[in-house]
PDB file of N, CA and C in Angstrom:
ATOM      1  N   LYS A   1       0.825  -0.996   0.104  1.00  0.00           N
ATOM      2  CA  LYS A   1      -0.097   0.152   0.114  1.00  0.00           C
ATOM      3  C   LYS A   1       0.817   1.240  -0.100  1.00  0.00           C
ATOM      4  N   GLU A   2       0.492   2.044  -0.817  1.00  0.00           N
ATOM      5  CA  GLU A   2       1.443   3.547  -1.033  1.00  0.00           C
ATOM      6  C   GLU A   2       0.933   4.435   0.047  1.00  0.00           C
ATOM      7  N   GLY A   3       1.751   5.042   0.721  1.00  0.00           N
ATOM      8  CA  GLY A   3       1.401   6.082   1.887  1.00  0.00           C
ATOM      9  C   GLY A   3       1.032   7.491   1.204  1.00  0.00           C
ATOM     10  N   GLU A   4       0.884   8.169   1.893  1.00  0.00           N
ATOM     11  CA  GLU A   4       0.446   9.817   1.412  1.00  0.00           C
ATOM     12  C   GLU A   4       1.660  10.498   0.838  1.00  0.00           C
ATOM     13  N   ASP A   5       2.618  10.164   1.620  1.00  0.00           N
ATOM     14  CA  ASP A   5       3.992  10.860   1.280  1.00  0.00           C
ATOM     15  C   ASP A   5       4.860   9.986   0.240  1.00  0.00           C
ATOM     16  N   GLY A   6       4.141   9.200  -0.570  1.00  0.00           N
ATOM     17  CA  GLY A   6       4.776   8.650  -1.637  1.00  0.00           C
ATOM     18  C   GLY A   6       5.463   7.263  -1.500  1.00  0.00           C
ATOM     19  N   GLY A   7       5.575   7.089   0.022  1.00  0.00           N
ATOM     20  CA  GLY A   7       6.397   5.880   0.299  1.00  0.00           C
ATOM     21  C   GLY A   7       5.581   4.615   0.577  1.00  0.00           C
ATOM     22  N   ASN A   8       6.313   3.416   0.540  1.00  0.00           N
ATOM     23  CA  ASN A   8       5.384   2.176   0.879  1.00  0.00           C
ATOM     24  C   ASN A   8       4.975   2.168   2.290  1.00  0.00           C
ATOM     25  N   ALA A   9       3.829   1.950   2.730  1.00  0.00           N
ATOM     26  CA  ALA A   9       3.368   1.776   4.262  1.00  0.00           C
ATOM     27  C   ALA A   9       2.739   0.551   4.292  1.00  0.00           C
ATOM     28  N   ARG A  10       2.918  -0.046   5.262  1.00  0.00           N
ATOM     29  CA  ARG A  10       2.246  -1.309   5.465  1.00  0.00           C
ATOM     30  C   ARG A  10       0.558  -1.011   6.054  1.00  0.00           C
ATOM     31  N   ALA A  11      -0.127  -1.868   5.629  1.00  0.00           N
ATOM     32  CA  ALA A  11      -1.425  -1.625   6.353  1.00  0.00           C
ATOM     33  C   ALA A  11      -1.406  -2.051   7.820  1.00  0.00           C
ATOM     34  N   ASP A  12      -2.305  -1.486   8.276  1.00  0.00           N
ATOM     35  CA  ASP A  12      -2.646  -1.693   9.907  1.00  0.00           C
ATOM     36  C   ASP A  12      -3.421  -2.950  10.017  1.00  0.00           C
ATOM     37  N   VAL A  13      -2.937  -4.109  10.469  1.00  0.00           N
ATOM     38  CA  VAL A  13      -3.515  -5.300  10.439  1.00  0.00           C
ATOM     39  C   VAL A  13      -3.734  -5.888  12.065  1.00  0.00           C
ATOM     40  N   ARG A  14      -3.555  -4.692  12.752  1.00  0.00           N
ATOM     41  CA  ARG A  14      -4.016  -4.925  14.249  1.00  0.00           C
ATOM     42  C   ARG A  14      -5.428  -5.103  14.613  1.00  0.00           C
ATOM     43  N   PRO A  15      -6.053  -5.814  15.600  1.00  0.00           N
ATOM     44  CA  PRO A  15      -7.355  -5.874  15.788  1.00  0.00           C
ATOM     45  C   PRO A  15      -8.109  -4.575  16.220  1.00  0.00           C
ATOM     46  N   ALA A  16      -9.209  -4.427  16.216  1.00  0.00           N
ATOM     47  CA  ALA A  16      -9.822  -3.235  16.460  1.00  0.00           C
ATOM     48  C   ALA A  16      -9.638  -2.720  17.947  1.00  0.00           C
ATOM     49  N   GLU A  17      -9.453  -1.496  17.876  1.00  0.00           N
ATOM     50  CA  GLU A  17      -9.215  -1.085  19.550  1.00  0.00           C
ATOM     51  C   GLU A  17      -9.695  -1.552  20.703  1.00  0.00           C
ATOM     52  N   THR A  18     -10.988  -2.088  20.239  1.00  0.00           N
ATOM     53  CA  THR A  18     -11.976  -2.377  21.536  1.00  0.00           C
ATOM     54  C   THR A  18     -11.642  -3.916  21.568  1.00  0.00           C
ATOM     55  N   ALA A  19     -10.849  -4.631  20.801  1.00  0.00           N
ATOM     56  CA  ALA A  19     -10.632  -6.137  21.052  1.00  0.00           C
ATOM     57  C   ALA A  19      -9.029  -6.126  21.484  1.00  0.00           C
ATOM     58  N   ARG A  20      -8.282  -5.212  21.725  1.00  0.00           N
ATOM     59  CA  ARG A  20      -6.900  -5.201  22.057  1.00  0.00           C
ATOM     60  C   ARG A  20      -6.770  -5.282  23.474  1.00  0.00           C
ATOM     61  N   VAL A  21      -6.340  -6.517  23.953  1.00  0.00           N
ATOM     62  CA  VAL A  21      -6.243  -6.914  25.470  1.00  0.00           C
ATOM     63  C   VAL A  21      -4.927  -7.442  25.651  1.00  0.00           C
ATOM     64  N   LEU A  22      -4.265  -7.235  26.870  1.00  0.00           N
ATOM     65  CA  LEU A  22      -3.173  -7.645  27.306  1.00  0.00           C
ATOM     66  C   LEU A  22      -3.483  -8.060  28.905  1.00  0.00           C
ATOM     67  N   LEU A  23      -3.068  -9.086  29.205  1.00  0.00           N
ATOM     68  CA  LEU A  23      -3.171  -9.937  30.582  1.00  0.00           C
ATOM     69  C   LEU A  23      -1.975  -9.954  30.772  1.00  0.00           C
ATOM     70  N   LEU A  24      -1.149  -9.532  31.925  1.00  0.00           N
ATOM     71  CA  LEU A  24       0.119  -9.776  32.587  1.00  0.00           C
ATOM     72  C   LEU A  24      -0.414 -10.520  33.942  1.00  0.00           C
ATOM     73  N   SER A  25       0.391 -11.814  34.247  1.00  0.00           N
ATOM     74  CA  SER A  25      -0.014 -12.414  35.471  1.00  0.00           C
ATOM     75  C   SER A  25       1.322 -12.919  36.064  1.00  0.00           C
ATOM     76  N   GLY A  26       1.442 -13.274  36.945  1.00  0.00           N
ATOM     77  CA  GLY A  26       2.666 -13.779  37.701  1.00  0.00           C
ATOM     78  C   GLY A  26       2.754 -13.464  39.306  1.00  0.00           C
ATOM     79  N   PRO A  27       3.748 -13.968  40.018  1.00  0.00           N
ATOM     80  CA  PRO A  27       3.824 -13.813  41.317  1.00  0.00           C
ATOM     81  C   PRO A  27       4.151 -12.373  41.577  1.00  0.00           C
ATOM     82  N   PRO A  28       3.841 -12.018  42.911  1.00  0.00           N
ATOM     83  CA  PRO A  28       4.380 -10.600  43.271  1.00  0.00           C
ATOM     84  C   PRO A  28       5.758 -10.539  43.132  1.00  0.00           C
ATOM     85  N   GLY A  29       6.118  -9.385  42.729  1.00  0.00           N
ATOM     86  CA  GLY A  29       7.411  -8.834  42.634  1.00  0.00           C
ATOM     87  C   GLY A  29       8.271  -9.219  41.479  1.00  0.00           C
ATOM     88  N   VAL A  30       7.680  -9.593  40.396  1.00  0.00           N
ATOM     89  CA  VAL A  30       8.386  -9.930  39.381  1.00  0.00           C
ATOM     90  C   VAL A  30       8.507  -8.794  38.160  1.00  0.00           C
ATOM     91  N   GLY A  31       7.632  -7.573  38.484  1.00  0.00           N
ATOM     92  CA  GLY A  31       7.739  -6.497  37.621  1.00  0.00           C
ATOM     93  C   GLY A  31       6.573  -6.390  36.635  1.00  0.00           C
ATOM     94  N   LYS A  32       5.310  -6.965  37.112  1.00  0.00           N
ATOM     95  CA  LYS A  32       4.066  -6.786  36.134  1.00  0.00           C
ATOM     96  C   LYS A  32       3.713  -5.313  36.051  1.00  0.00           C
ATOM     97  N   THR A  33       3.648  -4.515  37.006  1.00  0.00           N
ATOM     98  CA  THR A  33       3.208  -3.076  36.983  1.00  0.00           C
ATOM     99  C   THR A  33       4.271  -2.292  36.349  1.00  0.00           C
ATOM    100  N   THR A  34       5.451  -2.570  36.661  1.00  0.00           N
ATOM    101  CA  THR A  34       6.481  -1.808  35.976  1.00  0.00           C
ATOM    102  C   THR A  34       6.455  -1.982  34.488  1.00  0.00           C
ATOM    103  N   LEU A  35       6.267  -3.029  34.069  1.00  0.00           N
ATOM    104  CA  LEU A  35       6.074  -3.620  32.463  1.00  0.00           C
ATOM    105  C   LEU A  35       4.913  -2.811  31.991  1.00  0.00           C
ATOM    106  N   ALA A  36       3.690  -2.848  32.636  1.00  0.00           N
ATOM    107  CA  ALA A  36       2.573  -2.318  32.268  1.00  0.00           C
ATOM    108  C   ALA A  36       2.798  -0.512  31.959  1.00  0.00           C
ATOM    109  N   HIS A  37       3.581  -0.254  33.018  1.00  0.00           N
ATOM    110  CA  HIS A  37       3.941   1.363  32.797  1.00  0.00           C
ATOM    111  C   HIS A  37       4.898   1.825  32.021  1.00  0.00           C
ATOM    112  N   ILE A  38       5.793   0.771  31.492  1.00  0.00           N
ATOM    113  CA  ILE A  38       6.615   1.218  30.491  1.00  0.00           C
ATOM    114  C   ILE A  38       6.049   0.882  29.274  1.00  0.00           C
ATOM    115  N   VAL A  39       5.225  -0.192  28.962  1.00  0.00           N
ATOM    116  CA  VAL A  39       4.364  -0.206  27.898  1.00  0.00           C
ATOM    117  C   VAL A  39       3.467   0.936  27.541  1.00  0.00           C
ATOM    118  N   CYS A  40       2.677   1.311  28.511  1.00  0.00           N
ATOM    119  CA  CYS A  40       1.758   2.660  28.293  1.00  0.00           C
ATOM    120  C   CYS A  40       2.701   3.639  27.819  1.00  0.00           C
ATOM    121  N   LYS A  41       3.494   4.002  28.720  1.00  0.00           N
ATOM    122  CA  LYS A  41       4.355   5.281  28.298  1.00  0.00           C
ATOM    123  C   LYS A  41       4.825   5.294  27.027  1.00  0.00           C
ATOM    124  N   HIS A  42       5.473   4.114  26.508  1.00  0.00           N
ATOM    125  CA  HIS A  42       5.933   3.851  25.162  1.00  0.00           C
ATOM    126  C   HIS A  42       5.202   4.292  24.281  1.00  0.00           C
ATOM    127  N   ALA A  43       3.919   3.792  24.413  1.00  0.00           N
ATOM    128  CA  ALA A  43       2.688   3.754  23.566  1.00  0.00           C
ATOM    129  C   ALA A  43       2.143   4.942  23.322  1.00  0.00           C
ATOM    130  N   GLY A  44       2.500   6.088  24.213  1.00  0.00           N
ATOM    131  CA  GLY A  44       1.784   7.513  24.497  1.00  0.00           C
ATOM    132  C   GLY A  44       0.725   7.387  25.329  1.00  0.00           C
ATOM    133  N   TYR A  45       0.380   6.533  26.194  1.00  0.00           N
ATOM    134  CA  TYR A  45      -0.651   6.615  27.173  1.00  0.00           C
ATOM    135  C   TYR A  45      -0.226   6.991  28.514  1.00  0.00           C
ATOM    136  N   ARG A  46      -1.140   7.726  29.426  1.00  0.00           N
ATOM    137  CA  ARG A  46      -0.974   8.053  30.567  1.00  0.00           C
ATOM    138  C   ARG A  46      -1.505   6.701  31.568  1.00  0.00           C
ATOM    139  N   PRO A  47      -0.614   5.853  32.170  1.00  0.00           N
ATOM    140  CA  PRO A  47      -1.183   4.984  32.742  1.00  0.00           C
ATOM    141  C   PRO A  47      -1.843   5.175  34.064  1.00  0.00           C
ATOM    142  N   ILE A  48      -2.957   4.512  34.501  1.00  0.00           N
ATOM    143  CA  ILE A  48      -3.637   4.772  35.777  1.00  0.00           C
ATOM    144  C   ILE A  48      -3.710   3.355  36.611  1.00  0.00           C
ATOM    145  N   GLU A  49      -3.644   3.377  37.894  1.00  0.00           N
ATOM    146  CA  GLU A  49      -3.718   1.980  38.469  1.00  0.00           C
ATOM    147  C   GLU A  49      -4.995   2.040  39.085  1.00  0.00           C
ATOM    148  N   VAL A  50      -5.453   0.965  38.939  1.00  0.00           N
ATOM    149  CA  VAL A  50      -6.878   0.583  39.715  1.00  0.00           C
ATOM    150  C   VAL A  50      -6.771  -0.579  40.662  1.00  0.00           C
ATOM    151  N   ASN A  51      -6.869  -0.687  41.841  1.00  0.00           N
ATOM    152  CA  ASN A  51      -6.569  -1.788  42.839  1.00  0.00           C
ATOM    153  C   ASN A  51      -8.023  -2.527  42.930  1.00  0.00           C
ATOM    154  N   ALA A  52      -7.873  -3.681  42.584  1.00  0.00           N
ATOM    155  CA  ALA A  52      -9.008  -4.643  42.260  1.00  0.00           C
ATOM    156  C   ALA A  52      -9.838  -4.426  43.851  1.00  0.00           C
ATOM    157  N   SER A  53      -9.336  -4.258  44.898  1.00  0.00           N
ATOM    158  CA  SER A  53      -9.959  -4.354  46.243  1.00  0.00           C
ATOM    159  C   SER A  53     -10.671  -3.004  46.595  1.00  0.00           C
ATOM    160  N   ASP A  54     -10.133  -2.299  45.649  1.00  0.00           N
ATOM    161  CA  ASP A  54     -10.761  -0.735  45.827  1.00  0.00           C
ATOM    162  C   ASP A  54     -11.917  -0.545  45.098  1.00  0.00           C
ATOM    163  N   GLU A  55     -11.874  -1.318  43.600  1.00  0.00           N
ATOM    164  CA  GLU A  55     -13.050  -0.964  42.689  1.00  0.00           C
ATOM    165  C   GLU A  55     -13.633  -2.316  42.705  1.00  0.00           C
ATOM    166  N   ARG A  56     -14.761  -2.512  43.372  1.00  0.00           N
ATOM    167  CA  ARG A  56     -15.217  -3.903  43.281  1.00  0.00           C
ATOM    168  C   ARG A  56     -16.489  -4.007  42.516  1.00  0.00           C
ATOM    169  N   THR A  57     -17.097  -2.834  41.871  1.00  0.00           N
ATOM    170  CA  THR A  57     -18.247  -2.756  41.211  1.00  0.00           C
ATOM    171  C   THR A  57     -17.923  -2.250  39.995  1.00  0.00           C
ATOM    172  N   ALA A  58     -18.581  -2.621  38.691  1.00  0.00           N
ATOM    173  CA  ALA A  58     -18.560  -1.873  37.662  1.00  0.00           C
ATOM    174  C   ALA A  58     -18.882  -0.622  37.364  1.00  0.00           C
ATOM    175  N   SER A  59     -20.018   0.091  38.271  1.00  0.00           N
ATOM    176  CA  SER A  59     -20.111   1.329  38.252  1.00  0.00           C
ATOM    177  C   SER A  59     -19.062   2.126  38.754  1.00  0.00           C
ATOM    178  N   ALA A  60     -18.352   1.691  40.048  1.00  0.00           N
ATOM    179  CA  ALA A  60     -17.238   2.077  40.689  1.00  0.00           C
ATOM    180  C   ALA A  60     -15.868   2.408  39.724  1.00  0.00           C
ATOM    181  N   LEU A  61     -15.766   1.107  39.260  1.00  0.00           N
ATOM    182  CA  LEU A  61     -14.573   1.160  38.063  1.00  0.00           C
ATOM    183  C   LEU A  61     -15.020   1.950  36.799  1.00  0.00           C
ATOM    184  N   THR A  62     -16.025   2.062  36.313  1.00  0.00           N
ATOM    185  CA  THR A  62     -16.567   3.002  35.377  1.00  0.00           C
ATOM    186  C   THR A  62     -16.513   4.617  35.802  1.00  0.00           C
ATOM    187  N   GLU A  63     -16.675   4.829  36.965  1.00  0.00           N
ATOM    188  CA  GLU A  63     -16.632   6.380  37.330  1.00  0.00           C
ATOM    189  C   GLU A  63     -14.949   6.574  37.464  1.00  0.00           C
ATOM    190  N   ARG A  64     -14.238   5.590  37.826  1.00  0.00           N
ATOM    191  CA  ARG A  64     -12.807   5.964  38.041  1.00  0.00           C
ATOM    192  C   ARG A  64     -12.028   6.163  36.803  1.00  0.00           C
ATOM    193  N   VAL A  65     -12.612   5.336  35.727  1.00  0.00           N
ATOM    194  CA  VAL A  65     -12.170   5.451  34.377  1.00  0.00           C
ATOM    195  C   VAL A  65     -12.439   6.787  33.638  1.00  0.00           C
ATOM    196  N   VAL A  66     -13.994   7.105  33.832  1.00  0.00           N
ATOM    197  CA  VAL A  66     -14.365   8.370  33.254  1.00  0.00           C
ATOM    198  C   VAL A  66     -13.537   9.592  33.671  1.00  0.00           C
ATOM    199  N   ARG A  67     -13.370   9.494  35.085  1.00  0.00           N
ATOM    200  CA  ARG A  67     -12.505  10.575  35.788  1.00  0.00           C
ATOM    201  C   ARG A  67     -11.334  10.751  35.314  1.00  0.00           C
ATOM    202  N   ALA A  68     -10.768   9.821  34.870  1.00  0.00           N
ATOM    203  CA  ALA A  68      -9.338   9.844  34.525  1.00  0.00           C
ATOM    204  C   ALA A  68      -9.349  10.432  33.094  1.00  0.00           C
ATOM    205  N   MET A  69     -10.200   9.959  32.297  1.00  0.00           N
ATOM    206  CA  MET A  69     -10.513  10.327  30.796  1.00  0.00           C
ATOM    207  C   MET A  69     -10.358  11.692  30.817  1.00  0.00           C
ATOM    208  N   GLU A  70     -11.302  12.458  31.838  1.00  0.00           N
ATOM    209  CA  GLU A  70     -11.937  13.681  31.691  1.00  0.00           C
ATOM    210  C   GLU A  70     -10.798  14.697  32.436  1.00  0.00           C
ATOM    211  N   SER A  71      -9.551  14.124  33.027  1.00  0.00           N
ATOM    212  CA  SER A  71      -8.757  14.844  33.607  1.00  0.00           C
ATOM    213  C   SER A  71      -7.641  15.321  32.377  1.00  0.00           C
ATOM    214  N   SER A  72      -6.875  16.358  32.666  1.00  0.00           N
ATOM    215  CA  SER A  72      -5.753  16.708  31.938  1.00  0.00           C
ATOM    216  C   SER A  72      -4.560  17.143  32.819  1.00  0.00           C
ATOM    217  N   THR A  73      -3.477  16.896  32.237  1.00  0.00           N
ATOM    218  CA  THR A  73      -2.179  17.096  32.821  1.00  0.00           C
ATOM    219  C   THR A  73      -1.741  18.525  32.387  1.00  0.00           C
ATOM    220  N   LEU A  74      -1.340  19.444  33.732  1.00  0.00           N
ATOM    221  CA  LEU A  74      -1.141  20.689  33.558  1.00  0.00           C
ATOM    222  C   LEU A  74       0.608  20.738  33.107  1.00  0.00           C
ATOM    223  N   ASP A  75       1.393  21.251  32.396  1.00  0.00           N
ATOM    224  CA  ASP A  75       2.711  21.237  32.114  1.00  0.00           C
ATOM    225  C   ASP A  75       3.150  22.607  32.647  1.00  0.00           C
ATOM    226  N   PHE A  76       3.890  22.716  33.699  1.00  0.00           N
ATOM    227  CA  PHE A  76       4.410  23.797  33.995  1.00  0.00           C
ATOM    228  C   PHE A  76       5.844  23.854  34.018  1.00  0.00           C
ATOM    229  N   GLY A  77       6.560  23.045  32.939  1.00  0.00           N
ATOM    230  CA  GLY A  77       7.889  23.007  32.686  1.00  0.00           C
ATOM    231  C   GLY A  77       8.348  24.102  32.254  1.00  0.00           C
ATOM    232  N   GLY A  78       9.651  24.403  32.600  1.00  0.00           N
ATOM    233  CA  GLY A  78      10.299  25.596  31.991  1.00  0.00           C
ATOM    234  C   GLY A  78      10.623  25.562  30.311  1.00  0.00           C
ATOM    235  N   GLY A  79       9.670  25.612  29.554  1.00  0.00           N
ATOM    236  CA  GLY A  79       9.869  25.532  28.198  1.00  0.00           C
ATOM    237  C   GLY A  79      10.921  26.686  27.832  1.00  0.00           C
ATOM    238  N   ASP A  80      11.232  26.602  26.298  1.00  0.00           N
ATOM    239  CA  ASP A  80      12.018  27.740  25.837  1.00  0.00           C
ATOM    240  C   ASP A  80      11.393  29.002  25.595  1.00  0.00           C
ATOM    241  N   SER A  81      11.254  29.884  26.229  1.00  0.00           N
ATOM    242  CA  SER A  81      10.704  31.016  26.506  1.00  0.00           C
ATOM    243  C   SER A  81      11.387  32.310  25.336  1.00  0.00           C
ATOM    244  N   ALA A  82      12.629  31.944  25.031  1.00  0.00           N
ATOM    245  CA  ALA A  82      13.408  33.005  24.346  1.00  0.00           C
ATOM    246  C   ALA A  82      13.104  32.832  22.886  1.00  0.00           C
TER     247      ALA A  82
END
């Protein structure tokens, strides 16, 4: 498939976004959370953690996810102002 820039681009053969799931399992302390954070940041996402013992109902989890999606990050970094 030819891309807009005239180069050859491969077709996106990934599953639909709603079907993309990754399950990490293993004993405590092997790095599941660290790996999840690295993968999320590498893909351009801002990870949020949800503890299963805190979010036991679908409505509580939905509320938590909606709040995270509606929030925004303020960048007070000292950008190049010159």
